[in-house]
Amino acid sequence: MERLRRKSQYIFTLLANAYWLFPWRSPIYQGPLKKICFPGLNCHSCPAATMSCPIGALQNLLATLRPSLQMGQIHFGAYVLGSLGLIGSIGGRMPCGWICPFGLLQKWLFLLPVPKLSFWRPFRMGPYLFLVVFVVLLPILVVDPLGYGSTWFCKYVCPAGTLEAGIPLLSLDQGLRCAAGWLFAYKFIVLILLLIWCTVTSRPFCRAICPLGAIYGLFNRISWLRLRFHPDRCVQCKACLTICPTGISFYNGLDDLNSAACIRCLRCLSICPANAVSLEFGPVQEDIGKAVNTIES
Amino acid sequence: MRRYLPLFVTIAFIVLLALGIWSGEVPVVWHKAITICLSCIGIG
C-alpha cells in the first residue's frame, strides 16, 4: 500500500508539473489544461505547472467578486468549490496523502535525521483560520477603490508559491529579480521557517496551515470512502499512532479515525497487526454489523 | 437519511460545479492561471 501511495505521489507531482518547455517558450504553461483545478496544492505560476491551483483560483474569484457582480456575473467560486467538493465527497482528504506535491515534499523533509518535535494540538485549528480569514474574508472585504481585492493567502502565506514559482521565475528572469523587494524577502523567510519546521515535525503545513486540506477535511466523515475502527479487535499496540503522519490517536478514543486531520494515507490500515482498521466505500453505515462493501485491512 | 449523505453531498457539488461552468467561471480561472501571479511569487 505504501509503495502504491509513493508511486501515486510521484506520478501526480510529475503530471502537475509536466511543462518543461518554459526555458524556451512562454515562462509558464498557457494551454487548456489550466482550466482544470489540480486536486493538490501546486502553484499555477510554477513554470512547469500544467493545471491551476484551486486555492489561488478561489481567491482570484473572490477578490474580483464585487466587480463581477457589478457586471451582472456571479463568480463566487462555484467551479472551484464544486470541483473540490466532488473530490472531497468521494475520498475526503485522500488527495492530501496521495496526490499533493507539497505533501510529498513534507514527507521527504521529515525523513532527515534531525531531532523531532511533537505537534501542538491547538494548531489543528490553523487551517480553518487560514481558510476563513485569508482565503475567503480578506479577499472579499479588503478591496481597492475599484472593488478589487487581493489574494491574501498567496501573497502573505503560501510557501508553495515561493518555492515552486517565486524562486524559479526570479532565477530565470532578471526583470522579476529587480522587482523583488521586501515582500519576496518576507515570503522567503516564511518558506525557510516552514521547511525547517517540516524537518522536525511531521506534515506541519497540512496540520496547521493548509486551507485546501481544511476543505477536504470537512468531507472525511461523510465521504464515500471512510475508515472504520474496530475497538474489539484492537490490541492497544499504538502502531497506528506511531506511524500516523498527522498524529491521530484513535485507538484510545481521543480522536475520531475519520477526523478532519486524517490525510487518508492508509498507513494505519497497513500496519495494524490485529486488522482493527478497515476501509469501506459506500453509504454511511449506522451499524457496524450491517456493514456492506467493507474491505478488510 | 444519514445513510445516503455521501450521495446527496456528491450530487450537490456536481450541481455547484455545473453552476460554475454555466456562469462562466472556467475562462476566469484559466485566464488567471496563465498569467504570472505576482502575489504568489512575492512581488505584487
mmCIF file of C-alpha atoms in Angstrom:
data_model
loop_
_atom_site.group_PDB
_atom_site.id
_atom_site.type_symbol
_atom_site.label_atom_id
_atom_site.label_comp_id
_atom_site.label_asym_id
_atom_site.label_seq_id
_atom_site.Cartn_x
_atom_site.Cartn_y
_atom_site.Cartn_z
ATOM 1 C CA MET A 1 0.000 0.000 0.000
ATOM 2 C CA GLU A 2 2.800 2.406 0.955
ATOM 3 C CA ARG A 3 4.643 1.668 -2.286
ATOM 4 C CA LEU A 4 1.458 2.360 -4.262
ATOM 5 C CA ARG A 5 0.946 5.640 -2.426
ATOM 6 C CA ARG A 6 4.541 6.708 -3.098
ATOM 7 C CA LYS A 7 4.095 5.971 -6.798
ATOM 8 C CA SER A 8 0.845 7.926 -6.828
ATOM 9 C CA GLN A 9 2.533 10.937 -5.201
ATOM 10 C CA TYR A 10 5.393 10.884 -7.729
ATOM 11 C CA ILE A 11 3.086 10.434 -10.727
ATOM 12 C CA PHE A 12 0.703 13.244 -9.709
ATOM 13 C CA THR A 13 3.610 15.561 -8.870
ATOM 14 C CA LEU A 14 5.029 14.955 -12.343
ATOM 15 C CA LEU A 15 1.618 15.349 -14.020
ATOM 16 C CA ALA A 16 1.002 18.620 -12.190
ATOM 17 C CA ASN A 17 4.429 19.889 -13.263
ATOM 18 C CA ALA A 18 4.854 18.396 -16.718
ATOM 19 C CA TYR A 19 5.572 21.553 -18.763
ATOM 20 C CA TRP A 20 9.324 21.542 -19.269
ATOM 21 C CA LEU A 21 9.430 23.895 -22.270
ATOM 22 C CA PHE A 22 9.461 27.039 -20.117
ATOM 23 C CA PRO A 23 13.135 27.896 -20.720
ATOM 24 C CA TRP A 24 12.493 28.107 -24.499
ATOM 25 C CA ARG A 25 8.820 29.072 -24.869
ATOM 26 C CA SER A 26 6.491 31.056 -22.585
ATOM 27 C CA PRO A 27 7.697 31.288 -18.956
ATOM 28 C CA ILE A 28 4.587 29.409 -17.761
ATOM 29 C CA TYR A 29 2.247 26.916 -19.439
ATOM 30 C CA GLN A 30 -0.745 28.635 -21.064
ATOM 31 C CA GLY A 31 -2.679 25.698 -22.516
ATOM 32 C CA PRO A 32 -6.221 24.457 -21.918
ATOM 33 C CA LEU A 33 -5.292 22.112 -19.054
ATOM 34 C CA LYS A 34 -5.078 25.173 -16.827
ATOM 35 C CA LYS A 35 -8.871 25.298 -16.892
ATOM 36 C CA ILE A 36 -8.751 22.301 -14.553
ATOM 37 C CA CYS A 37 -8.083 22.716 -10.837
ATOM 38 C CA PHE A 38 -5.374 20.334 -9.633
ATOM 39 C CA PRO A 39 -6.636 18.483 -6.531
ATOM 40 C CA GLY A 40 -3.459 19.260 -4.530
ATOM 41 C CA LEU A 41 -1.565 22.396 -3.594
ATOM 42 C CA ASN A 42 0.560 23.269 -6.637
ATOM 43 C CA CYS A 43 1.115 26.909 -7.590
ATOM 44 C CA HIS A 44 -0.167 27.658 -11.114
ATOM 45 C CA SER A 45 2.594 30.237 -11.555
ATOM 46 C CA CYS A 46 5.195 27.497 -11.290
ATOM 47 C CA PRO A 47 6.929 27.449 -14.714
ATOM 48 C CA ALA A 48 6.231 23.720 -15.089
ATOM 49 C CA ALA A 49 2.642 23.719 -13.713
ATOM 50 C CA THR A 50 0.053 22.245 -16.065
ATOM 51 C CA MET A 51 -3.097 22.905 -14.010
ATOM 52 C CA SER A 52 -4.449 25.697 -11.853
ATOM 53 C CA CYS A 53 -4.175 25.875 -8.088
ATOM 54 C CA PRO A 54 -7.650 25.588 -6.506
ATOM 55 C CA ILE A 55 -6.789 27.894 -3.605
ATOM 56 C CA GLY A 56 -5.294 30.516 -5.931
ATOM 57 C CA ALA A 57 -8.271 30.229 -8.298
ATOM 58 C CA LEU A 58 -10.793 30.525 -5.445
ATOM 59 C CA GLN A 59 -9.081 33.617 -4.060
ATOM 60 C CA ASN A 60 -8.928 35.216 -7.507
ATOM 61 C CA LEU A 61 -12.663 34.688 -7.997
ATOM 62 C CA LEU A 62 -13.494 36.045 -4.532
ATOM 63 C CA ALA A 63 -11.129 39.008 -4.936
ATOM 64 C CA THR A 64 -12.983 40.025 -8.086
ATOM 65 C CA LEU A 65 -16.436 39.204 -6.704
ATOM 66 C CA ARG A 66 -17.587 42.836 -6.410
ATOM 67 C CA PRO A 67 -16.564 43.910 -9.940
ATOM 68 C CA SER A 68 -18.073 40.733 -11.385
ATOM 69 C CA LEU A 69 -21.357 41.403 -9.555
ATOM 70 C CA GLN A 70 -21.367 44.942 -10.932
ATOM 71 C CA MET A 71 -21.061 43.431 -14.404
ATOM 72 C CA GLY A 72 -24.003 41.122 -13.697
ATOM 73 C CA GLN A 73 -21.922 37.958 -13.267
ATOM 74 C CA ILE A 74 -21.978 35.787 -10.148
ATOM 75 C CA HIS A 75 -18.456 34.398 -9.885
ATOM 76 C CA PHE A 76 -18.176 33.283 -6.274
ATOM 77 C CA GLY A 77 -16.029 30.200 -6.877
ATOM 78 C CA ALA A 78 -18.750 27.647 -7.672
ATOM 79 C CA TYR A 79 -16.499 25.937 -10.223
ATOM 80 C CA VAL A 80 -13.604 25.580 -7.784
ATOM 81 C CA LEU A 81 -15.762 24.640 -4.787
ATOM 82 C CA GLY A 82 -17.731 22.206 -6.954
ATOM 83 C CA SER A 83 -14.506 20.525 -8.135
ATOM 84 C CA LEU A 84 -13.096 20.273 -4.604
ATOM 85 C CA GLY A 85 -16.421 19.185 -3.117
ATOM 86 C CA LEU A 86 -16.843 16.465 -5.721
ATOM 87 C CA ILE A 87 -13.389 15.053 -4.978
ATOM 88 C CA GLY A 88 -13.863 15.503 -1.221
ATOM 89 C CA SER A 89 -17.250 13.797 -1.231
ATOM 90 C CA ILE A 90 -15.674 10.712 -2.785
ATOM 91 C CA GLY A 91 -12.354 10.378 -0.949
ATOM 92 C CA GLY A 92 -12.372 13.007 1.797
ATOM 93 C CA ARG A 93 -8.839 14.236 2.405
ATOM 94 C CA MET A 94 -7.271 11.471 0.347
ATOM 95 C CA PRO A 95 -5.639 13.891 -2.177
ATOM 96 C CA CYS A 96 -3.519 15.234 0.717
ATOM 97 C CA GLY A 97 -1.976 11.828 1.288
ATOM 98 C CA TRP A 98 -1.877 10.509 -2.264
ATOM 99 C CA ILE A 99 -1.621 13.423 -4.691
ATOM 100 C CA CYS A 100 -0.363 16.670 -3.168
ATOM 101 C CA PRO A 101 3.202 17.626 -4.269
ATOM 102 C CA PHE A 102 3.669 19.800 -1.198
ATOM 103 C CA GLY A 103 2.705 16.855 0.995
ATOM 104 C CA LEU A 104 5.370 14.780 -0.740
ATOM 105 C CA LEU A 105 7.965 17.473 -0.034
ATOM 106 C CA GLN A 106 6.999 17.497 3.652
ATOM 107 C CA LYS A 107 7.326 13.728 3.783
ATOM 108 C CA TRP A 108 10.854 13.907 2.345
ATOM 109 C CA LEU A 109 11.922 16.648 4.738
ATOM 110 C CA PHE A 110 10.685 14.737 7.766
ATOM 111 C CA LEU A 111 12.942 11.833 6.796
ATOM 112 C CA LEU A 112 16.014 13.969 7.540
ATOM 113 C CA PRO A 113 17.847 12.667 10.621
ATOM 114 C CA VAL A 114 17.317 15.628 12.969
ATOM 115 C CA PRO A 115 15.711 15.764 16.445
ATOM 116 C CA LYS A 116 11.905 15.640 16.226
ATOM 117 C CA LEU A 117 9.281 17.802 17.942
ATOM 118 C CA SER A 118 5.676 16.869 18.615
ATOM 119 C CA PHE A 119 2.851 18.911 17.131
ATOM 120 C CA TRP A 120 0.973 21.293 19.435
ATOM 121 C CA ARG A 121 -2.672 20.204 19.124
ATOM 122 C CA PRO A 122 -4.301 23.678 19.208
ATOM 123 C CA PHE A 123 -2.520 24.371 15.898
ATOM 124 C CA ARG A 124 -5.074 21.999 14.366
ATOM 125 C CA MET A 125 -7.473 24.943 14.106
ATOM 126 C CA GLY A 126 -4.953 26.783 11.901
ATOM 127 C CA PRO A 127 -6.172 25.506 8.504
ATOM 128 C CA TYR A 128 -9.721 26.717 9.226
ATOM 129 C CA LEU A 129 -8.396 30.102 10.313
ATOM 130 C CA PHE A 130 -6.373 30.476 7.125
ATOM 131 C CA LEU A 131 -9.291 29.262 5.013
ATOM 132 C CA VAL A 132 -11.879 31.617 6.513
ATOM 133 C CA VAL A 133 -9.689 34.697 7.021
ATOM 134 C CA PHE A 134 -7.026 34.612 4.302
ATOM 135 C CA VAL A 135 -8.822 32.741 1.517
ATOM 136 C CA VAL A 136 -12.411 33.965 1.928
ATOM 137 C CA LEU A 137 -12.892 37.069 4.101
ATOM 138 C CA LEU A 138 -9.861 39.246 3.327
ATOM 139 C CA PRO A 139 -10.072 38.877 -0.493
ATOM 140 C CA ILE A 140 -13.771 39.845 -0.351
ATOM 141 C CA LEU A 141 -13.687 42.567 2.296
ATOM 142 C CA VAL A 142 -10.392 44.387 1.766
ATOM 143 C CA VAL A 143 -10.709 45.971 -1.664
ATOM 144 C CA ASP A 144 -9.281 48.926 -3.581
ATOM 145 C CA PRO A 145 -11.470 51.856 -4.749
ATOM 146 C CA LEU A 146 -12.453 49.869 -7.862
ATOM 147 C CA GLY A 147 -13.625 46.938 -5.773
ATOM 148 C CA TYR A 148 -10.730 44.562 -6.473
ATOM 149 C CA GLY A 149 -9.363 42.540 -3.572
ATOM 150 C CA SER A 150 -6.096 40.680 -3.227
ATOM 151 C CA THR A 151 -5.082 37.049 -2.964
ATOM 152 C CA TRP A 152 -4.043 37.242 0.685
ATOM 153 C CA PHE A 153 -3.087 33.634 1.240
ATOM 154 C CA CYS A 154 -0.913 33.527 -1.901
ATOM 155 C CA LYS A 155 0.598 36.898 -1.134
ATOM 156 C CA TYR A 156 1.419 36.590 2.556
ATOM 157 C CA VAL A 157 1.404 32.900 3.483
ATOM 158 C CA CYS A 158 1.700 30.311 0.723
ATOM 159 C CA PRO A 159 5.178 28.734 0.792
ATOM 160 C CA ALA A 160 4.342 26.629 -2.280
ATOM 161 C CA GLY A 161 4.132 29.806 -4.356
ATOM 162 C CA THR A 162 7.550 30.979 -3.186
ATOM 163 C CA LEU A 163 9.167 27.589 -3.679
ATOM 164 C CA GLU A 164 7.541 26.497 -6.936
ATOM 165 C CA ALA A 165 7.018 29.864 -8.647
ATOM 166 C CA GLY A 166 8.922 32.662 -6.907
ATOM 167 C CA ILE A 167 12.382 31.116 -6.784
ATOM 168 C CA PRO A 168 12.332 29.546 -10.302
ATOM 169 C CA LEU A 169 10.842 32.604 -12.020
ATOM 170 C CA LEU A 170 13.182 35.029 -10.308
ATOM 171 C CA SER A 171 16.097 32.780 -11.226
ATOM 172 C CA LEU A 172 15.046 32.810 -14.881
ATOM 173 C CA ASP A 173 14.035 36.464 -15.285
ATOM 174 C CA GLN A 174 16.285 39.386 -14.447
ATOM 175 C CA GLY A 175 13.377 41.854 -14.663
ATOM 176 C CA LEU A 176 11.473 39.986 -11.957
ATOM 177 C CA ARG A 177 14.640 39.781 -9.859
ATOM 178 C CA CYS A 178 14.969 43.555 -9.986
ATOM 179 C CA ALA A 179 11.304 43.977 -8.988
ATOM 180 C CA ALA A 180 11.599 41.728 -5.928
ATOM 181 C CA GLY A 181 11.599 43.626 -2.664
ATOM 182 C CA TRP A 182 10.565 43.259 0.984
ATOM 183 C CA LEU A 183 7.563 41.039 0.155
ATOM 184 C CA PHE A 184 9.732 38.435 -1.527
ATOM 185 C CA ALA A 185 12.206 38.599 1.350
ATOM 186 C CA TYR A 186 9.347 38.096 3.830
ATOM 187 C CA LYS A 187 7.901 35.169 1.846
ATOM 188 C CA PHE A 188 11.352 33.616 1.537
ATOM 189 C CA ILE A 189 11.780 33.746 5.333
ATOM 190 C CA VAL A 190 8.323 32.164 5.778
ATOM 191 C CA LEU A 191 9.351 29.391 3.382
ATOM 192 C CA ILE A 192 12.647 28.732 5.157
ATOM 193 C CA LEU A 193 10.957 28.630 8.580
ATOM 194 C CA LEU A 194 8.321 26.238 7.295
ATOM 195 C CA LEU A 195 10.896 23.963 5.665
ATOM 196 C CA ILE A 196 12.793 23.826 8.961
ATOM 197 C CA TRP A 197 9.544 23.012 10.774
ATOM 198 C CA CYS A 198 8.923 20.213 8.263
ATOM 199 C CA THR A 199 12.219 18.581 9.208
ATOM 200 C CA VAL A 200 11.342 18.398 12.916
ATOM 201 C CA THR A 201 7.552 17.866 12.809
ATOM 202 C CA SER A 202 5.525 15.591 10.579
ATOM 203 C CA ARG A 203 3.418 17.440 7.978
ATOM 204 C CA PRO A 204 3.156 20.782 9.828
ATOM 205 C CA PHE A 205 1.815 22.636 6.782
ATOM 206 C CA CYS A 206 -1.024 20.105 6.296
ATOM 207 C CA ARG A 207 -1.866 20.175 10.006
ATOM 208 C CA ALA A 208 -1.530 23.859 10.862
ATOM 209 C CA ILE A 209 -1.888 25.915 7.689
ATOM 210 C CA CYS A 210 -3.277 24.281 4.541
ATOM 211 C CA PRO A 211 -6.716 25.706 3.587
ATOM 212 C CA LEU A 212 -7.114 23.084 0.864
ATOM 213 C CA GLY A 213 -6.761 20.340 3.461
ATOM 214 C CA ALA A 214 -9.302 22.178 5.606
ATOM 215 C CA ILE A 215 -11.835 22.000 2.764
ATOM 216 C CA TYR A 216 -11.217 18.305 2.069
ATOM 217 C CA GLY A 217 -11.195 17.524 5.796
ATOM 218 C CA LEU A 218 -14.813 18.667 6.101
ATOM 219 C CA PHE A 219 -15.774 15.648 3.988
ATOM 220 C CA ASN A 220 -13.852 12.967 5.887
ATOM 221 C CA ARG A 221 -16.860 11.780 7.904
ATOM 222 C CA ILE A 222 -19.355 11.865 5.061
ATOM 223 C CA SER A 223 -17.317 10.805 2.031
ATOM 224 C CA TRP A 224 -17.978 7.596 0.138
ATOM 225 C CA LEU A 225 -14.594 6.298 1.241
ATOM 226 C CA ARG A 226 -14.161 6.056 5.006
ATOM 227 C CA LEU A 227 -12.020 4.276 7.554
ATOM 228 C CA ARG A 228 -13.575 2.169 10.266
ATOM 229 C CA PHE A 229 -12.058 1.310 13.619
ATOM 230 C CA HIS A 230 -12.984 -1.989 15.293
ATOM 231 C CA PRO A 231 -12.200 -1.442 19.022
ATOM 232 C CA ASP A 232 -12.986 -5.075 19.828
ATOM 233 C CA ARG A 233 -10.023 -6.187 17.721
ATOM 234 C CA CYS A 234 -7.546 -3.516 18.925
ATOM 235 C CA VAL A 235 -4.607 -4.785 20.990
ATOM 236 C CA GLN A 236 -3.509 -1.258 22.056
ATOM 237 C CA CYS A 237 -0.061 -1.671 20.474
ATOM 238 C CA LYS A 238 -0.070 2.012 19.351
ATOM 239 C CA ALA A 239 1.468 1.093 15.994
ATOM 240 C CA CYS A 240 -1.165 3.254 14.278
ATOM 241 C CA LEU A 241 -0.289 6.316 16.367
ATOM 242 C CA THR A 242 3.432 5.791 15.827
ATOM 243 C CA ILE A 243 3.081 5.649 12.059
ATOM 244 C CA CYS A 244 0.318 8.268 11.572
ATOM 245 C CA PRO A 245 1.813 11.373 9.869
ATOM 246 C CA THR A 246 -0.822 13.616 11.443
ATOM 247 C CA GLY A 247 -0.723 12.056 14.922
ATOM 248 C CA ILE A 248 -4.340 10.888 15.109
ATOM 249 C CA SER A 249 -4.888 8.935 18.302
ATOM 250 C CA PHE A 250 -7.997 6.896 17.610
ATOM 251 C CA TYR A 251 -7.013 3.640 19.332
ATOM 252 C CA ASN A 252 -7.764 5.199 22.753
ATOM 253 C CA GLY A 253 -10.785 7.216 21.653
ATOM 254 C CA LEU A 254 -9.003 10.587 21.833
ATOM 255 C CA ASP A 255 -9.650 11.276 18.134
ATOM 256 C CA ASP A 256 -12.131 10.069 15.567
ATOM 257 C CA LEU A 257 -10.489 7.914 12.914
ATOM 258 C CA ASN A 258 -12.295 9.963 10.257
ATOM 259 C CA SER A 259 -11.452 13.297 11.846
ATOM 260 C CA ALA A 260 -10.693 16.240 9.544
ATOM 261 C CA ALA A 261 -6.989 15.899 10.321
ATOM 262 C CA CYS A 262 -6.726 12.459 8.685
ATOM 263 C CA ILE A 263 -4.999 12.690 5.290
ATOM 264 C CA ARG A 264 -6.132 9.167 4.348
ATOM 265 C CA CYS A 265 -2.620 7.859 3.748
ATOM 266 C CA LEU A 266 -3.952 4.477 4.967
ATOM 267 C CA ARG A 267 -0.722 3.645 6.789
ATOM 268 C CA CYS A 268 -2.711 2.673 9.903
ATOM 269 C CA LEU A 269 -4.641 0.211 7.764
ATOM 270 C CA SER A 270 -1.431 -1.436 6.561
ATOM 271 C CA ILE A 271 0.401 -1.560 9.862
ATOM 272 C CA CYS A 272 -2.335 -2.744 12.226
ATOM 273 C CA PRO A 273 -1.415 -6.320 13.303
ATOM 274 C CA ALA A 274 -4.957 -7.044 14.532
ATOM 275 C CA ASN A 275 -6.906 -5.798 11.492
ATOM 276 C CA ALA A 276 -8.642 -3.260 13.732
ATOM 277 C CA VAL A 277 -8.853 -0.740 10.893
ATOM 278 C CA SER A 278 -10.810 -1.340 7.725
ATOM 279 C CA LEU A 279 -11.671 0.666 4.665
ATOM 280 C CA GLU A 280 -15.246 0.992 3.469
ATOM 281 C CA PHE A 281 -16.778 2.529 0.400
ATOM 282 C CA GLY A 282 -20.483 3.226 0.150
ATOM 283 C CA PRO A 283 -23.383 4.739 2.079
ATOM 284 C CA VAL A 284 -22.741 5.721 5.702
ATOM 285 C CA GLN A 285 -23.218 2.672 7.910
ATOM 286 C CA GLU A 286 -25.379 3.164 11.004
ATOM 287 C CA ASP A 287 -24.494 -0.221 12.457
ATOM 288 C CA ILE A 288 -21.133 -1.889 12.167
ATOM 289 C CA GLY A 289 -22.808 -5.282 11.994
ATOM 290 C CA LYS A 290 -24.666 -4.299 8.852
ATOM 291 C CA ALA A 291 -21.546 -3.095 7.084
ATOM 292 C CA VAL A 292 -21.537 -3.943 3.427
ATOM 293 C CA ASN A 293 -18.872 -3.496 0.820
ATOM 294 C CA THR A 294 -16.222 -3.419 3.530
ATOM 295 C CA ILE A 295 -12.658 -4.083 2.549
ATOM 296 C CA GLU A 296 -10.824 -5.586 5.467
ATOM 297 C CA SER A 297 -7.266 -4.461 6.013
ATOM 298 C CA MET B 1 -31.416 9.663 5.643
ATOM 299 C CA ARG B 2 -27.859 9.952 7.021
ATOM 300 C CA ARG B 3 -27.027 6.719 5.228
ATOM 301 C CA TYR B 4 -27.250 8.424 1.837
ATOM 302 C CA LEU B 5 -25.492 11.622 2.883
ATOM 303 C CA PRO B 6 -22.472 10.917 0.621
ATOM 304 C CA LEU B 7 -24.818 10.635 -2.355
ATOM 305 C CA PHE B 8 -26.592 13.924 -1.549
ATOM 306 C CA VAL B 9 -23.277 15.710 -0.997
ATOM 307 C CA THR B 10 -21.834 14.401 -4.275
ATOM 308 C CA ILE B 11 -24.943 15.477 -6.190
ATOM 309 C CA ALA B 12 -24.907 18.907 -4.522
ATOM 310 C CA PHE B 13 -21.314 19.508 -5.550
ATOM 311 C CA ILE B 14 -21.877 18.255 -9.091
ATOM 312 C CA VAL B 15 -24.687 20.841 -9.312
ATOM 313 C CA LEU B 16 -22.348 23.508 -7.896
ATOM 314 C CA LEU B 17 -19.649 22.532 -10.399
ATOM 315 C CA ALA B 18 -22.168 22.739 -13.259
ATOM 316 C CA LEU B 19 -23.321 26.137 -11.988
ATOM 317 C CA GLY B 20 -19.740 27.379 -12.023
ATOM 318 C CA ILE B 21 -19.208 26.150 -15.585
ATOM 319 C CA TRP B 22 -22.552 27.607 -16.712
ATOM 320 C CA SER B 23 -21.849 31.001 -15.128
ATOM 321 C CA GLY B 24 -18.551 31.313 -16.988
ATOM 322 C CA GLU B 25 -16.056 30.811 -14.191
ATOM 323 C CA VAL B 26 -13.828 28.445 -16.178
ATOM 324 C CA PRO B 27 -12.407 31.136 -18.527
ATOM 325 C CA VAL B 28 -11.776 33.370 -15.494
ATOM 326 C CA VAL B 29 -9.867 30.578 -13.720
ATOM 327 C CA TRP B 30 -7.915 29.843 -16.921
ATOM 328 C CA HIS B 31 -7.063 33.479 -17.570
ATOM 329 C CA LYS B 32 -5.716 33.936 -14.032
ATOM 330 C CA ALA B 33 -3.745 30.685 -14.203
ATOM 331 C CA ILE B 34 -1.949 31.511 -17.489
ATOM 332 C CA THR B 35 -0.608 34.842 -16.270
ATOM 333 C CA ILE B 36 2.217 35.010 -13.743
ATOM 334 C CA CYS B 37 0.711 35.703 -10.329
ATOM 335 C CA LEU B 38 2.931 38.429 -8.895
ATOM 336 C CA SER B 39 1.405 37.957 -5.436
ATOM 337 C CA CYS B 40 2.296 34.261 -5.495
ATOM 338 C CA ILE B 41 5.935 34.936 -6.307
ATOM 339 C CA GLY B 42 6.233 37.729 -3.759
ATOM 340 C CA ILE B 43 6.387 40.798 -5.981
ATOM 341 C CA GLY B 44 2.959 42.411 -6.284
#
